[in-house]
Each structure stands twice: as structure tokens, then as C-alpha cells.
Amino acid sequence: MTSFDPKPIGERAQTMIDNLGSISAEAGRLTRLYLTPEHKRAADLVAEWMRRAGLTVRMDAAATMHGFLPPGKTGPRSNRRLLIGSHIDTVIDAGRYDGPLGVVAGILAVEELRARGVALPFGLEILAFGDEEGIRFPKTLIGSSTAAGTIEKSILDMTDTDGNTVGNMLLKFGSDPAAIKSEAYRRGDVIGYLEVHIEQGPLLERWNEPLGVVLAIAAQSRHRIRIAGEAGHAGTIPMPIRHDALAAAAEFILMVEEVGLKGEKDHLVATVGEITVRPGAVNVIAGEAQLSLDVRAASDEARAQAVDAIRLRARQIGQRRGVVIGVETVHEKPVAICAPRLRSSIGKAISGLTGRKPRELLSGAGHDGLAMAQLTEIGMIFVRCRAGISHNPLEHVSVGDLGLAVEALTRTILDIAGE
Ligand code: HGY
Ligand code: MN
Ligand code: MN
């Protein structure tokens, strides 16, 4: 184990993450959604950092910022590139590390490699994706799906709650949505994809480990639930003959929780995070409810079975209550298994820093790696975050762990390069 002082590079990472963390749609809390003015400000700042690190910068048709470092020497891999990335969009009232940590770590790793005079035998490309959270539009992973070549052109017609389409917002952002299908990397040009990300869970802290090797990213799907009942006068319609969409939604939500609780062994989670009700008045029985549904599991089978069970139970609730419950799938990604060769390089880098055998863990959270796994082999480095808190302004990573994360990424790249 070599002695490495993580503090200097950790402080640099913290400053960059704080700078990005100050770019928000709202004063007092961090919200930065895809294709918004604050996304543009963040992308411009990242581009500046990429140029400072000596990278050639371009923005692609899905508004992903790319920073490219050509190979330092010719050889069998010099026409290929290792991709490193994460996202710069956030959830609402977010923490500042979820996403930006991976982009900052990639840029600082490039600076470290250049400072050490390393001539890589392949190209390196840092990617700052703009839509991993999928908050503004129903779909998610638009940037990484574009890079992976799995994006459908129909995505350009998808609208946010104000009726803005992805295509128009990309044009307004300065991108060229018509080129979205031509942005895909060719499989043969890519050596692999690496991502550094906070664990967003409590295990590394419980194990007293700063870093961990990700085994796989859970399968995930998102669904839009529409419940159509019958609006009515809250004072005159007798209870037994109501078709109350909000009461049906309440039963649906508790049913989803019940299905989720039964799937612990498969790391199954099922969540309703959003609900809107119409007309939404104190003295009116709700005629319509719209809900989101997020289902994840460690296997595609377990996830699909849970969705089937939810669909069946939704039909039964609908029949009993005289309402129509529609379940539309708007996003679906299979489990992404992290490649053994990349897990091995990451594991060596971590154990070289900690002197211990690295811990391996599953990611219940989704990441751009889910999309990139459909292009190339992926590897992920997890970083300890305080109490496992994430998607919350209390999200926190220590400066020391930030520095260790950058160094682990740098050493992983060196190991892949055979340096
Ligand atoms: O939903 C997720 O798991 C990720 O934070 N987008
Ligand atoms: Mn994330
Ligand atoms: Mn997130």
C-alpha cells in the first residue's frame, strides 16, 4: 500500500463540486434539470474545466459535454478510447455530489495523469451527461442512451409538464436534435466506460470503507399510472356508489408498497413518488389521478414479476371501485453487470490505497452506466457518503474520500493502460 495524501486533490474536487452546487434554478436549494438555463451554466463551467485540463471540448446533439484527450502514444489501442462520465443534472432539492462527483473526478484524473507525464496508449473521453435523473421529461438517461446508440428519435417529441418538447428544448439549448441518432459511439471504438459515484446508501460507511467496487446496477423501470373515476359533489354522493379516483390511488399506493415489501430477497423496491389529482378541490370527489411508479430489482425477472403483480392488482382495484387504472411503461433498463476486468482494475486501485481487499456491492440506484452497458463494458467506483443520504441537501462526502476517489480512478485508468 503506497502512502497517498488525498487532501490536496480532495480539496480541489470539493471546490469544483461546490461551484457546480451553486448553479441552481432556485435560491436556497439545488435543482438543475435537463436543458434549463442552469444546466447550460453548469455545462459551460464543466467545458471550461475540461479545456483547462487540456481536453478538446464539444457538446453533442443530446447536450452532453465531451472532453477528449488523444492517446499519448501509438499502438494497437490508440484508435480507441476509454469513456469516463456521470451526470450534471440533479433531482429537486438535491445533494451536490450525486453526478457532479463523477465528472469532476474524471477531469481531475486527466490532470493527474498529465501532471505525472503519463502517455496513455488509448484516448480518454470525459462525458458530462445532462439527463440522468429524468425529472423534467418522463424518459431518463437521454444523454447516455444517445452515446450508447439506444435512443429513439421519438424522444424528441416527449414533453415536460409545460408542454415543451425535448426537441425544441435541445434547439433552444444550442444543440442539434436532428443529429441525435448519429452521436452513437461505435462499439469497436470504445475500450469501456468508468463512472465514479456516491453510493447513495449506508454500506460503505457501515463497513468503514471509503470506496467500493460496484458489482451491478439494478434493473429499473418507470411507469405512468392514470386513474379515471367520476368527479362528484362531496356532499351529496353516497359513499357506496362513488368512483373516487383519489381513494383508488391511495389503495394503489399501499398495494405497491405491499408488493415491494414482499421482494426483499431480490432487492425489490417499488415507489410512487408523484401524484396529481383533478379537479383537486376540497368539496369535489376526485375524478382523475395520475401517479408515477418506479420499480427496481437485482434481476430483470424479479422486476418484471413485480410489475405484472402490480398490473393485476391494479385491475382488481379498478373493477371493485368502478374506476379505470392504466399502467403505461415509459422507461425500462435491464440489469447492468459490471465487467470483471474493470472490477479487477478498480479493485486493485482501491486495495493499493486502503491496503485491504475491496468491498463489492450492488447499486440499487440507477446510473448512466445502465445505458452505457448497452454499448460497452462498464465499471463503477462507489464513494462513501455520510449516513447513505442522497437526493437530499444533507448529502455529504469527506474531502479525504473525494481525494481517494480521484486517485482510485487515476490508478484504475493506469491499470487498464497496463502502466
Ligand atoms: O433514480 C435513480 O436511481 C437515479 O438517482 N437517477
Ligand atoms: Mn446519480
Ligand atoms: Mn440521482
Tab-separated table of C-alpha atoms and ligand atoms in Angstrom:
chain	number	residue	atom	x	y	z
A	1	MET	CA	0.000	0.000	0.000
A	2	THR	CA	1.576	3.335	-1.013
A	3	SER	CA	1.103	6.344	1.236
A	4	PHE	CA	-1.061	8.855	-0.570
A	5	ASP	CA	-2.267	12.168	0.840
A	6	PRO	CA	-5.820	12.594	-0.521
A	7	LYS	CA	-6.292	16.057	0.955
A	8	PRO	CA	-4.897	18.330	-1.807
A	9	ILE	CA	-6.798	16.737	-4.674
A	10	GLY	CA	-9.794	16.221	-2.399
A	11	GLU	CA	-9.924	19.944	-1.668
A	12	ARG	CA	-9.766	20.741	-5.381
A	13	ALA	CA	-12.612	18.340	-6.031
A	14	GLN	CA	-14.642	19.881	-3.208
A	15	THR	CA	-14.181	23.397	-4.627
A	16	MET	CA	-15.324	22.291	-8.088
A	17	ILE	CA	-18.304	20.408	-6.661
A	18	ASP	CA	-19.250	23.463	-4.588
A	19	ASN	CA	-19.031	25.681	-7.694
A	20	LEU	CA	-21.374	23.371	-9.570
A	21	GLY	CA	-23.561	23.063	-6.465
A	22	SER	CA	-24.156	26.816	-6.535
A	23	ILE	CA	-25.748	26.686	-10.014
A	24	SER	CA	-29.459	26.126	-9.375
A	25	ALA	CA	-32.914	27.133	-10.626
A	26	GLU	CA	-33.814	28.154	-7.095
A	27	ALA	CA	-32.233	30.197	-4.355
A	28	GLY	CA	-31.568	28.208	-1.206
A	29	ARG	CA	-31.792	24.747	-2.711
A	30	LEU	CA	-30.166	22.795	-5.579
A	31	THR	CA	-32.394	21.984	-8.542
A	32	ARG	CA	-30.839	21.698	-12.010
A	33	LEU	CA	-32.974	19.946	-14.597
A	34	TYR	CA	-32.143	18.894	-18.142
A	35	LEU	CA	-31.966	21.641	-20.824
A	36	THR	CA	-32.629	24.504	-18.403
A	37	PRO	CA	-30.594	27.735	-18.207
A	38	GLU	CA	-28.893	26.358	-15.096
A	39	HIS	CA	-27.968	23.157	-16.973
A	40	LYS	CA	-26.377	25.424	-19.615
A	41	ARG	CA	-24.399	27.367	-16.979
A	42	ALA	CA	-23.183	24.118	-15.424
A	43	ALA	CA	-22.260	22.657	-18.821
A	44	ASP	CA	-20.310	25.810	-19.703
A	45	LEU	CA	-18.407	25.630	-16.401
A	46	VAL	CA	-17.566	21.953	-16.997
A	47	ALA	CA	-16.413	22.825	-20.526
A	48	GLU	CA	-14.085	25.445	-19.058
A	49	TRP	CA	-12.614	22.891	-16.648
A	50	MET	CA	-12.220	20.373	-19.465
A	51	ARG	CA	-10.332	22.901	-21.588
A	52	ARG	CA	-8.149	23.811	-18.584
A	53	ALA	CA	-7.274	20.129	-18.273
A	54	GLY	CA	-6.149	20.131	-21.915
A	55	LEU	CA	-9.190	18.335	-23.311
A	56	THR	CA	-10.787	19.056	-26.687
A	57	VAL	CA	-14.381	20.036	-25.899
A	58	ARG	CA	-17.606	19.586	-27.847
A	59	MET	CA	-21.295	19.441	-26.985
A	60	ASP	CA	-23.298	16.684	-28.683
A	61	ALA	CA	-26.865	16.582	-30.006
A	62	ALA	CA	-28.248	15.492	-26.604
A	63	ALA	CA	-26.406	18.345	-24.838
A	64	THR	CA	-23.760	16.044	-23.348
A	65	MET	CA	-20.449	17.846	-22.866
A	66	HIS	CA	-17.484	15.800	-24.138
A	67	GLY	CA	-13.819	16.384	-23.263
A	68	PHE	CA	-11.356	14.329	-25.319
A	69	LEU	CA	-7.692	13.532	-24.651
A	70	PRO	CA	-5.971	11.867	-27.605
A	71	PRO	CA	-3.662	8.878	-26.971
A	72	GLY	CA	-0.157	9.752	-25.815
A	73	LYS	CA	1.418	7.090	-27.993
A	74	THR	CA	0.534	4.916	-30.988
A	75	GLY	CA	-0.190	1.246	-30.639
A	76	PRO	CA	-2.958	-1.357	-31.011
A	77	ARG	CA	-5.389	0.635	-28.872
A	78	SER	CA	-4.563	4.175	-29.981
A	79	ASN	CA	-7.618	4.410	-32.233
A	80	ARG	CA	-9.918	3.531	-29.310
A	81	ARG	CA	-10.992	5.450	-26.242
A	82	LEU	CA	-11.866	4.852	-22.593
A	83	LEU	CA	-15.037	6.743	-21.615
A	84	ILE	CA	-15.422	8.242	-18.144
A	85	GLY	CA	-18.542	10.113	-17.103
A	86	SER	CA	-21.511	10.879	-14.968
A	87	HIS	CA	-24.302	13.465	-14.919
A	88	ILE	CA	-24.617	17.166	-14.074
A	89	ASP	CA	-28.386	17.291	-13.736
A	90	THR	CA	-29.942	16.898	-10.289
A	91	VAL	CA	-33.213	15.974	-8.633
A	92	ILE	CA	-35.280	18.656	-6.885
A	93	ASP	CA	-33.689	19.989	-3.664
A	94	ALA	CA	-30.707	17.753	-4.379
A	95	GLY	CA	-27.382	16.997	-2.857
A	96	ARG	CA	-24.353	18.344	-4.701
A	97	TYR	CA	-22.305	15.148	-5.131
A	98	ASP	CA	-24.788	12.887	-6.990
A	99	GLY	CA	-23.468	13.126	-10.544
A	100	PRO	CA	-21.006	16.019	-10.431
A	101	LEU	CA	-18.575	13.938	-8.356
A	102	GLY	CA	-18.071	11.597	-11.317
A	103	VAL	CA	-17.497	14.392	-13.831
A	104	VAL	CA	-15.107	16.288	-11.531
A	105	ALA	CA	-13.213	13.066	-10.706
A	106	GLY	CA	-12.780	12.364	-14.419
A	107	ILE	CA	-11.409	15.833	-15.159
A	108	LEU	CA	-9.049	15.765	-12.165
A	109	ALA	CA	-7.826	12.276	-13.098
A	110	VAL	CA	-6.866	13.651	-16.534
A	111	GLU	CA	-4.988	16.497	-14.830
A	112	GLU	CA	-3.225	13.993	-12.559
A	113	LEU	CA	-2.211	11.733	-15.456
A	114	ARG	CA	-0.834	14.690	-17.409
A	115	ALA	CA	0.985	16.035	-14.332
A	116	ARG	CA	2.622	12.605	-13.961
A	117	GLY	CA	3.672	12.673	-17.606
A	118	VAL	CA	1.662	9.566	-18.441
A	119	ALA	CA	1.288	8.858	-22.172
A	120	LEU	CA	-1.811	6.675	-22.406
A	121	PRO	CA	-1.962	4.051	-25.166
A	122	PHE	CA	-5.590	4.979	-25.868
A	123	GLY	CA	-7.797	8.062	-25.968
A	124	LEU	CA	-9.726	9.223	-22.913
A	125	GLU	CA	-13.101	10.962	-23.133
A	126	ILE	CA	-14.894	12.599	-20.207
A	127	LEU	CA	-18.686	12.822	-20.559
A	128	ALA	CA	-20.957	15.185	-18.616
A	129	PHE	CA	-24.482	13.879	-19.253
A	130	GLY	CA	-27.398	16.282	-18.800
A	131	ASP	CA	-30.282	13.911	-18.074
A	132	GLU	CA	-29.635	11.042	-15.727
A	133	GLU	CA	-32.320	11.861	-13.181
A	134	GLY	CA	-35.187	12.007	-15.673
A	135	ILE	CA	-37.110	14.598	-13.625
A	136	ARG	CA	-38.148	17.056	-16.354
A	137	PHE	CA	-39.213	14.549	-19.015
A	138	PRO	CA	-40.800	11.115	-18.478
A	139	LYS	CA	-37.823	9.327	-20.007
A	140	THR	CA	-34.404	9.302	-18.344
A	141	LEU	CA	-30.764	8.635	-19.383
A	142	ILE	CA	-31.290	10.619	-22.622
A	143	GLY	CA	-27.604	11.675	-22.875
A	144	SER	CA	-26.074	8.297	-22.134
A	145	SER	CA	-28.660	6.456	-24.256
A	146	THR	CA	-27.693	8.788	-27.125
A	147	ALA	CA	-23.997	7.990	-26.639
A	148	ALA	CA	-24.841	4.284	-26.429
A	149	GLY	CA	-26.931	4.440	-29.623
A	150	THR	CA	-30.133	3.183	-27.973
A	151	ILE	CA	-32.062	6.492	-28.087
A	152	GLU	CA	-35.256	6.579	-30.149
A	153	LYS	CA	-35.958	9.685	-32.279
A	154	SER	CA	-39.457	9.686	-30.768
A	155	ILE	CA	-37.846	11.007	-27.578
A	156	LEU	CA	-37.670	14.424	-29.271
A	157	ASP	CA	-41.466	14.689	-29.091
A	158	MET	CA	-41.659	13.880	-25.381
A	159	THR	CA	-42.938	16.850	-23.374
A	160	ASP	CA	-42.399	18.243	-19.906
A	161	THR	CA	-45.345	19.349	-17.732
A	162	ASP	CA	-45.374	22.731	-19.529
A	163	GLY	CA	-45.696	21.068	-22.940
A	164	ASN	CA	-42.121	21.822	-24.048
A	165	THR	CA	-40.731	19.045	-26.253
A	166	VAL	CA	-37.236	17.611	-25.823
A	167	GLY	CA	-36.505	18.575	-29.448
A	168	ASN	CA	-37.436	22.229	-29.007
A	169	MET	CA	-35.584	22.487	-25.724
A	170	LEU	CA	-32.471	20.981	-27.347
A	171	LEU	CA	-32.682	23.565	-30.156
A	172	LYS	CA	-33.090	26.330	-27.593
A	173	PHE	CA	-30.099	24.927	-25.676
A	174	GLY	CA	-27.941	25.226	-28.803
A	175	SER	CA	-27.904	21.522	-29.700
A	176	ASP	CA	-28.880	19.894	-32.977
A	177	PRO	CA	-31.548	17.276	-32.112
A	178	ALA	CA	-31.732	16.105	-35.735
A	179	ALA	CA	-28.270	14.597	-35.236
A	180	ILE	CA	-29.225	12.658	-32.099
A	181	LYS	CA	-29.108	9.267	-33.813
A	182	SER	CA	-25.652	9.938	-35.278
A	183	GLU	CA	-23.988	10.561	-31.919
A	184	ALA	CA	-23.646	6.896	-31.012
A	185	TYR	CA	-20.158	5.550	-30.420
A	186	ARG	CA	-19.158	2.505	-32.448
A	187	ARG	CA	-18.666	-0.454	-30.110
A	188	GLY	CA	-15.198	-1.161	-31.549
A	189	ASP	CA	-14.019	2.397	-30.839
A	190	VAL	CA	-14.626	2.118	-27.109
A	191	ILE	CA	-12.489	0.306	-24.527
A	192	GLY	CA	-15.034	0.636	-21.729
A	193	TYR	CA	-16.934	3.086	-19.529
A	194	LEU	CA	-16.000	4.053	-15.967
A	195	GLU	CA	-18.082	6.040	-13.502
A	196	VAL	CA	-17.281	7.331	-10.029
A	197	HIS	CA	-20.453	7.895	-7.991
A	198	ILE	CA	-21.537	8.223	-4.378
A	199	GLU	CA	-23.028	5.000	-3.033
A	200	GLN	CA	-26.269	6.735	-2.033
A	201	GLY	CA	-26.588	4.017	0.598
A	202	PRO	CA	-25.155	3.198	4.054
A	203	LEU	CA	-22.984	0.124	3.411
A	204	LEU	CA	-19.528	1.626	2.813
A	205	GLU	CA	-19.918	3.785	5.911
A	206	ARG	CA	-21.078	0.745	7.899
A	207	TRP	CA	-18.059	-1.216	6.606
A	208	ASN	CA	-15.799	1.754	7.355
A	209	GLU	CA	-14.631	1.723	3.730
A	210	PRO	CA	-14.105	4.950	1.701
A	211	LEU	CA	-14.535	3.204	-1.657
A	212	GLY	CA	-16.209	0.119	-3.100
A	213	VAL	CA	-16.424	-1.835	-6.350
A	214	VAL	CA	-19.874	-1.961	-7.950
A	215	LEU	CA	-20.990	-5.472	-8.972
A	216	ALA	CA	-24.074	-4.463	-10.974
A	217	ILE	CA	-26.696	-1.749	-11.359
A	218	ALA	CA	-30.233	-2.908	-10.581
A	219	ALA	CA	-32.832	-3.329	-13.308
A	220	GLN	CA	-35.269	-0.440	-13.323
A	221	SER	CA	-38.499	0.670	-14.946
A	222	ARG	CA	-40.714	3.738	-14.681
A	223	HIS	CA	-44.429	3.795	-15.354
A	224	ARG	CA	-47.160	6.402	-15.647
A	225	ILE	CA	-50.372	5.448	-13.819
A	226	ARG	CA	-53.657	7.066	-14.873
A	227	ILE	CA	-56.763	6.527	-12.731
A	228	ALA	CA	-60.059	7.656	-14.250
A	229	GLY	CA	-63.026	7.806	-11.843
A	230	GLU	CA	-66.011	10.139	-11.655
A	231	ALA	CA	-65.872	13.627	-10.196
A	232	GLY	CA	-68.853	14.422	-7.970
A	233	HIS	CA	-70.259	16.522	-5.190
A	234	ALA	CA	-68.547	15.625	-1.889
A	235	GLY	CA	-71.761	16.396	-0.010
A	236	THR	CA	-74.346	14.516	-1.981
A	237	ILE	CA	-72.889	11.315	-3.443
A	238	PRO	CA	-73.347	8.394	-1.004
A	239	MET	CA	-70.077	6.582	-0.236
A	240	PRO	CA	-71.005	3.145	-1.690
A	241	ILE	CA	-71.695	4.490	-5.195
A	242	ARG	CA	-68.645	6.714	-5.588
A	243	HIS	CA	-65.905	6.200	-8.210
A	244	ASP	CA	-63.309	8.165	-6.300
A	245	ALA	CA	-60.001	8.312	-8.237
A	246	LEU	CA	-58.052	9.584	-5.227
A	247	ALA	CA	-59.292	6.834	-2.898
A	248	ALA	CA	-58.371	4.318	-5.621
A	249	ALA	CA	-54.933	5.955	-5.859
A	250	ALA	CA	-54.485	5.565	-2.110
A	251	GLU	CA	-55.285	1.855	-2.332
A	252	PHE	CA	-52.952	1.549	-5.356
A	253	ILE	CA	-50.064	3.197	-3.471
A	254	LEU	CA	-50.444	0.902	-0.444
A	255	MET	CA	-50.637	-2.111	-2.794
A	256	VAL	CA	-47.355	-1.039	-4.458
A	257	GLU	CA	-45.745	-0.825	-1.013
A	258	GLU	CA	-47.061	-4.303	-0.146
A	259	VAL	CA	-45.646	-5.797	-3.388
A	260	GLY	CA	-42.291	-4.093	-2.733
A	261	LEU	CA	-42.096	-5.385	0.841
A	262	LYS	CA	-42.532	-8.959	-0.381
A	263	GLY	CA	-39.457	-8.751	-2.665
A	264	GLU	CA	-36.670	-8.088	-0.154
A	265	LYS	CA	-34.652	-11.163	-1.283
A	266	ASP	CA	-34.463	-9.763	-4.823
A	267	HIS	CA	-33.555	-6.259	-3.648
A	268	LEU	CA	-37.002	-5.288	-4.978
A	269	VAL	CA	-38.146	-1.714	-4.402
A	270	ALA	CA	-41.354	-0.147	-5.684
A	271	THR	CA	-42.116	3.528	-5.211
A	272	VAL	CA	-44.859	6.011	-6.032
A	273	GLY	CA	-43.111	9.375	-5.860
A	274	GLU	CA	-45.520	11.702	-7.662
A	275	ILE	CA	-49.286	12.235	-7.661
A	276	THR	CA	-51.547	14.806	-9.274
A	277	VAL	CA	-55.313	14.923	-8.736
A	278	ARG	CA	-58.100	16.551	-10.763
A	279	PRO	CA	-60.025	18.689	-10.172
A	280	GLY	CA	-58.299	18.880	-6.740
A	281	ALA	CA	-60.946	20.737	-4.729
A	282	VAL	CA	-61.929	20.204	-1.120
A	283	ASN	CA	-65.605	19.553	-1.887
A	284	VAL	CA	-65.204	17.514	-5.074
A	285	ILE	CA	-64.730	13.760	-5.311
A	286	ALA	CA	-61.580	13.315	-7.432
A	287	GLY	CA	-62.364	12.351	-10.999
A	288	GLU	CA	-58.785	11.670	-12.063
A	289	ALA	CA	-55.412	10.860	-10.526
A	290	GLN	CA	-52.003	10.479	-12.175
A	291	LEU	CA	-49.159	8.755	-10.368
A	292	SER	CA	-45.550	7.782	-11.103
A	293	LEU	CA	-44.287	4.269	-10.423
A	294	ASP	CA	-40.610	3.302	-10.079
A	295	VAL	CA	-39.764	-0.414	-9.804
A	296	ARG	CA	-36.255	-1.897	-9.388
A	297	ALA	CA	-34.706	-5.248	-8.568
A	298	ALA	CA	-31.427	-7.145	-8.705
A	299	SER	CA	-32.774	-9.243	-11.594
A	300	ASP	CA	-34.871	-8.461	-14.673
A	301	GLU	CA	-37.171	-11.377	-13.800
A	302	ALA	CA	-37.915	-10.140	-10.280
A	303	ARG	CA	-38.594	-6.637	-11.577
A	304	ALA	CA	-40.887	-7.862	-14.363
A	305	GLN	CA	-42.772	-10.172	-11.976
A	306	ALA	CA	-43.370	-7.292	-9.589
A	307	VAL	CA	-44.717	-5.083	-12.390
A	308	ASP	CA	-47.008	-7.921	-13.519
A	309	ALA	CA	-48.294	-8.339	-9.955
A	310	ILE	CA	-48.940	-4.592	-9.707
A	311	ARG	CA	-50.792	-4.595	-13.045
A	312	LEU	CA	-53.010	-7.498	-11.915
A	313	ARG	CA	-53.809	-5.945	-8.538
A	314	ALA	CA	-54.491	-2.583	-10.248
A	315	ARG	CA	-57.099	-4.255	-12.458
A	316	GLN	CA	-58.763	-5.771	-9.365
A	317	ILE	CA	-58.842	-2.399	-7.583
A	318	GLY	CA	-60.300	-0.785	-10.699
A	319	GLN	CA	-63.044	-3.394	-11.053
A	320	ARG	CA	-64.044	-3.179	-7.403
A	321	ARG	CA	-64.128	0.622	-7.360
A	322	GLY	CA	-65.571	1.220	-10.814
A	323	VAL	CA	-62.530	3.192	-11.973
A	324	VAL	CA	-60.120	2.580	-14.862
A	325	ILE	CA	-56.458	2.242	-13.901
A	326	GLY	CA	-53.965	2.481	-16.799
A	327	VAL	CA	-50.303	1.455	-16.348
A	328	GLU	CA	-48.009	2.803	-19.118
A	329	THR	CA	-44.316	1.858	-19.188
A	330	VAL	CA	-42.228	4.934	-20.055
A	331	HIS	CA	-38.718	3.667	-19.238
A	332	GLU	CA	-37.116	0.265	-18.830
A	333	LYS	CA	-33.457	-0.752	-18.436
A	334	PRO	CA	-32.152	-4.270	-17.733
A	335	VAL	CA	-29.610	-5.067	-15.035
A	336	ALA	CA	-26.147	-3.777	-15.948
A	337	ILE	CA	-23.440	-6.208	-14.817
A	338	CYS	CA	-20.061	-4.534	-14.249
A	339	ALA	CA	-17.284	-6.176	-16.277
A	340	PRO	CA	-14.925	-8.470	-14.296
A	341	ARG	CA	-11.839	-6.955	-15.971
A	342	LEU	CA	-12.883	-3.425	-14.954
A	343	ARG	CA	-13.893	-4.610	-11.474
A	344	SER	CA	-10.420	-6.130	-11.154
A	345	SER	CA	-8.661	-2.872	-12.163
A	346	ILE	CA	-10.859	-0.882	-9.786
A	347	GLY	CA	-10.279	-3.415	-7.012
A	348	LYS	CA	-6.502	-3.219	-7.410
A	349	ALA	CA	-6.632	0.593	-7.343
A	350	ILE	CA	-8.726	0.599	-4.161
A	351	SER	CA	-6.689	-2.033	-2.297
A	352	GLY	CA	-3.494	-0.168	-3.270
A	353	LEU	CA	-4.925	2.830	-1.430
A	354	THR	CA	-6.588	1.153	1.552
A	355	GLY	CA	-4.362	-1.896	1.987
A	356	ARG	CA	-7.495	-4.010	2.297
A	357	LYS	CA	-9.444	-6.311	-0.016
A	358	PRO	CA	-12.035	-4.027	-1.620
A	359	ARG	CA	-15.737	-4.489	-0.828
A	360	GLU	CA	-18.147	-5.180	-3.688
A	361	LEU	CA	-21.776	-4.094	-3.711
A	362	LEU	CA	-24.930	-3.816	-5.870
A	363	SER	CA	-26.244	-0.419	-6.898
A	364	GLY	CA	-29.979	-0.031	-6.251
A	365	ALA	CA	-29.690	3.480	-7.647
A	366	GLY	CA	-29.702	3.943	-11.401
A	367	HIS	CA	-26.740	5.498	-13.211
A	368	ASP	CA	-25.656	6.416	-16.719
A	369	GLY	CA	-23.782	3.121	-16.614
A	370	LEU	CA	-27.180	1.417	-17.138
A	371	ALA	CA	-27.342	2.986	-20.594
A	372	MET	CA	-23.622	2.716	-21.344
A	373	ALA	CA	-23.709	-1.027	-20.571
A	374	GLN	CA	-25.667	-1.422	-23.800
A	375	LEU	CA	-22.630	-0.049	-25.694
A	376	THR	CA	-19.576	-1.344	-23.850
A	377	GLU	CA	-18.231	-2.943	-20.673
A	378	ILE	CA	-18.753	-0.786	-17.601
A	379	GLY	CA	-17.063	-0.358	-14.228
A	380	MET	CA	-18.124	1.800	-11.278
A	381	ILE	CA	-16.299	3.100	-8.211
A	382	PHE	CA	-18.618	3.814	-5.275
A	383	VAL	CA	-17.689	6.508	-2.775
A	384	ARG	CA	-18.856	6.539	0.837
A	385	CYS	CA	-21.425	9.214	1.621
A	386	ARG	CA	-22.454	10.237	5.124
A	387	ALA	CA	-25.271	8.053	6.521
A	388	GLY	CA	-26.005	6.969	2.955
A	389	ILE	CA	-28.046	10.137	2.498
A	390	SER	CA	-28.690	11.224	-1.114
A	391	HIS	CA	-31.300	13.064	-3.177
A	392	ASN	CA	-31.206	15.388	-0.180
A	393	PRO	CA	-29.223	18.584	0.545
A	394	LEU	CA	-27.625	16.778	3.504
A	395	GLU	CA	-25.722	14.552	1.038
A	396	HIS	CA	-22.026	14.728	2.019
A	397	VAL	CA	-18.651	13.219	1.114
A	398	SER	CA	-15.495	13.967	3.118
A	399	VAL	CA	-12.597	15.758	1.404
A	400	GLY	CA	-10.386	12.748	2.132
A	401	ASP	CA	-12.805	10.365	0.424
A	402	LEU	CA	-13.049	12.731	-2.560
A	403	GLY	CA	-9.266	12.629	-2.906
A	404	LEU	CA	-9.189	8.844	-2.592
A	405	ALA	CA	-11.902	8.572	-5.254
A	406	VAL	CA	-9.910	10.672	-7.756
A	407	GLU	CA	-6.744	8.685	-7.060
A	408	ALA	CA	-8.595	5.373	-7.358
A	409	LEU	CA	-9.921	6.451	-10.754
A	410	THR	CA	-6.442	7.597	-11.849
A	411	ARG	CA	-4.928	4.270	-10.827
A	412	THR	CA	-7.746	2.321	-12.485
A	413	ILE	CA	-7.005	4.098	-15.768
A	414	LEU	CA	-3.297	3.317	-15.353
A	415	ASP	CA	-4.078	-0.335	-14.684
A	416	ILE	CA	-6.281	-0.570	-17.802
A	417	ALA	CA	-3.456	1.097	-19.740
A	418	GLY	CA	-1.067	-1.513	-18.408
A	419	GLU	CA	1.111	1.218	-16.951
B	1	HGY	O1	-33.235	7.141	-9.839
B	1	HGY	C1	-32.058	6.882	-9.649
B	1	HGY	O2	-31.726	5.840	-9.157
B	1	HGY	C2	-31.016	7.858	-10.048
B	1	HGY	O3	-30.723	8.680	-8.949
B	1	HGY	N1	-31.448	8.635	-11.169
B	2	MN	MN	-26.640	9.865	-9.926
B	3	MN	MN	-29.691	10.630	-8.500
